[in-house]
Each structure stands twice: as C-alpha cells, then as structure tokens.
C-alpha positions as a Markdown table, in Angstrom:
| # | Residue | x | y | z |
|---|---|---|---|---|
| 1 | Gly | 242.4 | 42.4 | 239.6 |
| 2 | Leu | 241.6 | 41.7 | 235.9 |
| 3 | Asp | 239.5 | 43.9 | 233.7 |
| 4 | Phe | 238.7 | 42.5 | 230.2 |
| 5 | Gly | 239.0 | 44.7 | 227.1 |
| 6 | Phe | 239.5 | 43.9 | 223.5 |
| 7 | Thr | 239.3 | 46.4 | 220.6 |
| 8 | His | 239.7 | 49.8 | 222.0 |
| 9 | Asp | 240.3 | 49.2 | 225.7 |
| 10 | Pro | 243.1 | 46.9 | 226.9 |
| 11 | Thr | 242.7 | 43.8 | 229.0 |
| 12 | Ala | 244.4 | 45.0 | 232.2 |
| 13 | Leu | 246.0 | 42.9 | 235.0 |
| 14 | Cys | 246.7 | 44.9 | 238.2 |
| 15 | Cys | 248.5 | 43.2 | 241.1 |
| 16 | Ser | 248.2 | 45.0 | 244.5 |
| 17 | Leu | 248.0 | 44.6 | 248.2 |
| 18 | Ile | 245.8 | 46.5 | 250.6 |
| 19 | Asn | 246.8 | 47.7 | 254.1 |
| 20 | Asp | 243.5 | 47.3 | 256.0 |
| 21 | Thr | 244.7 | 49.5 | 258.8 |
| 22 | Thr | 245.8 | 52.5 | 256.8 |
| 23 | Lys | 243.5 | 51.8 | 253.8 |
| 24 | Glu | 246.5 | 52.2 | 251.5 |
| 25 | Ile | 246.7 | 50.3 | 248.2 |
| 26 | Tyr | 250.1 | 49.2 | 246.9 |
| 27 | Val | 250.3 | 48.4 | 243.2 |
| 28 | Phe | 253.4 | 46.3 | 242.5 |
| 29 | Asp | 252.8 | 44.9 | 239.1 |
| 30 | Glu | 250.6 | 45.5 | 236.0 |
| 31 | Ala | 250.2 | 44.3 | 232.5 |
| 32 | Tyr | 247.8 | 45.4 | 229.7 |
| 33 | Lys | 247.3 | 44.9 | 226.0 |
| 34 | Val | 244.6 | 45.4 | 223.4 |
| 35 | Gly | 243.2 | 42.6 | 221.3 |
| 36 | Leu | 243.9 | 39.6 | 223.6 |
| 37 | Ile | 241.8 | 36.4 | 223.2 |
| 38 | Thr | 241.2 | 34.2 | 226.2 |
| 39 | Lys | 244.3 | 32.0 | 225.7 |
| 40 | Glu | 246.5 | 35.1 | 225.4 |
| 41 | Val | 245.0 | 36.5 | 228.7 |
| 42 | Ala | 245.8 | 33.1 | 230.3 |
| 43 | Lys | 249.4 | 33.3 | 228.9 |
| 44 | Met | 249.8 | 36.9 | 230.3 |
| 45 | Ile | 248.7 | 35.7 | 233.8 |
| 46 | Lys | 250.9 | 32.6 | 233.7 |
| 47 | Asp | 254.0 | 34.5 | 232.3 |
| 48 | Lys | 253.7 | 36.9 | 235.2 |
| 49 | Gly | 253.5 | 34.0 | 237.6 |
| 50 | Tyr | 250.0 | 34.8 | 239.0 |
| 51 | His | 248.1 | 31.7 | 237.8 |
| 52 | Arg | 248.0 | 30.4 | 241.4 |
| 53 | Ser | 247.1 | 33.8 | 243.0 |
| 54 | Gln | 243.6 | 35.0 | 243.8 |
| 55 | Ile | 242.4 | 37.1 | 240.9 |
| 56 | Ile | 239.2 | 39.2 | 241.1 |
| 57 | Ala | 237.9 | 39.7 | 237.6 |
| 58 | Asp | 235.4 | 41.9 | 235.8 |
| 59 | Ser | 232.0 | 40.2 | 236.5 |
| 60 | Ala | 230.6 | 41.4 | 233.2 |
| 61 | Glu | 232.6 | 38.7 | 231.5 |
| 62 | Ser | 231.6 | 35.5 | 233.4 |
| 63 | Arg | 232.1 | 33.4 | 230.2 |
| 64 | Leu | 235.8 | 34.4 | 230.0 |
| 65 | Ile | 236.3 | 33.8 | 233.7 |
| 66 | Glu | 234.9 | 30.3 | 233.4 |
| 67 | Glu | 237.2 | 29.6 | 230.3 |
| 68 | Leu | 240.2 | 30.8 | 232.2 |
| 69 | Arg | 239.3 | 28.6 | 235.1 |
| 70 | Ser | 238.2 | 25.4 | 233.3 |
| 71 | Glu | 240.4 | 25.5 | 230.1 |
| 72 | His | 243.5 | 27.3 | 231.2 |
| 73 | Gly | 244.0 | 26.3 | 234.9 |
| 74 | Ile | 243.6 | 29.7 | 236.4 |
| 75 | Ser | 241.7 | 28.1 | 239.3 |
| 76 | Arg | 241.6 | 31.0 | 241.9 |
| 77 | Ile | 239.9 | 33.5 | 239.6 |
| 78 | Lys | 236.5 | 34.8 | 240.7 |
| 79 | Glu | 234.0 | 37.4 | 239.7 |
| 80 | Ser | 234.1 | 40.8 | 241.3 |
| 81 | Arg | 231.1 | 42.0 | 243.4 |
| 82 | Lys | 229.9 | 45.3 | 242.0 |
| 83 | Gly | 228.0 | 47.8 | 244.0 |
| 84 | Lys | 224.7 | 49.4 | 243.1 |
| 85 | Asp | 224.8 | 51.4 | 239.8 |
| 86 | Ser | 228.4 | 50.4 | 239.1 |
C-alpha cells in the first residue's frame, strides 16, 4: 500500500501479503520519507522493484495516483476503497 504525505507526515510504502485463511498480514518491506514530490515517489517504488506490482494507494490523492500511472509507468497502482467515515 501507499500513503501519501509531504511536510510533516512521510509518504509510506508498505509491502505485505495477507493469508486469507488465518487473516494474518505479513509485512516484508517498507519505505518512508518526508517531503517527496511525485517523481521521487516513483523513484522510491522503482528502486524497491515494485513498479510492476499491484499497489493500493491513498484515494485522497487521485491526482498523484494518475501522475504515477501516466507519467512514471507505475501502471498497476489504483485507489483504495475507503469504508464509511474513514
């Protein structure tokens, strides 16, 4: 997953797997940094080797998601579905 931040909160990339049977989540990689602009977020994703992986990103930042997809080749990124009052 990808959560966008900038000034005070970091942009955070969390890579995980979910065991549907046991409902356990396994986090196997992460990266985070404050002050990243879109091209730096794309570089972080590419440097980690996840640019071809499915990425669920913070739906509050649809413009950034579209920039990552169209300008930086992160084609499998999509917006998260948020529940009521989230």
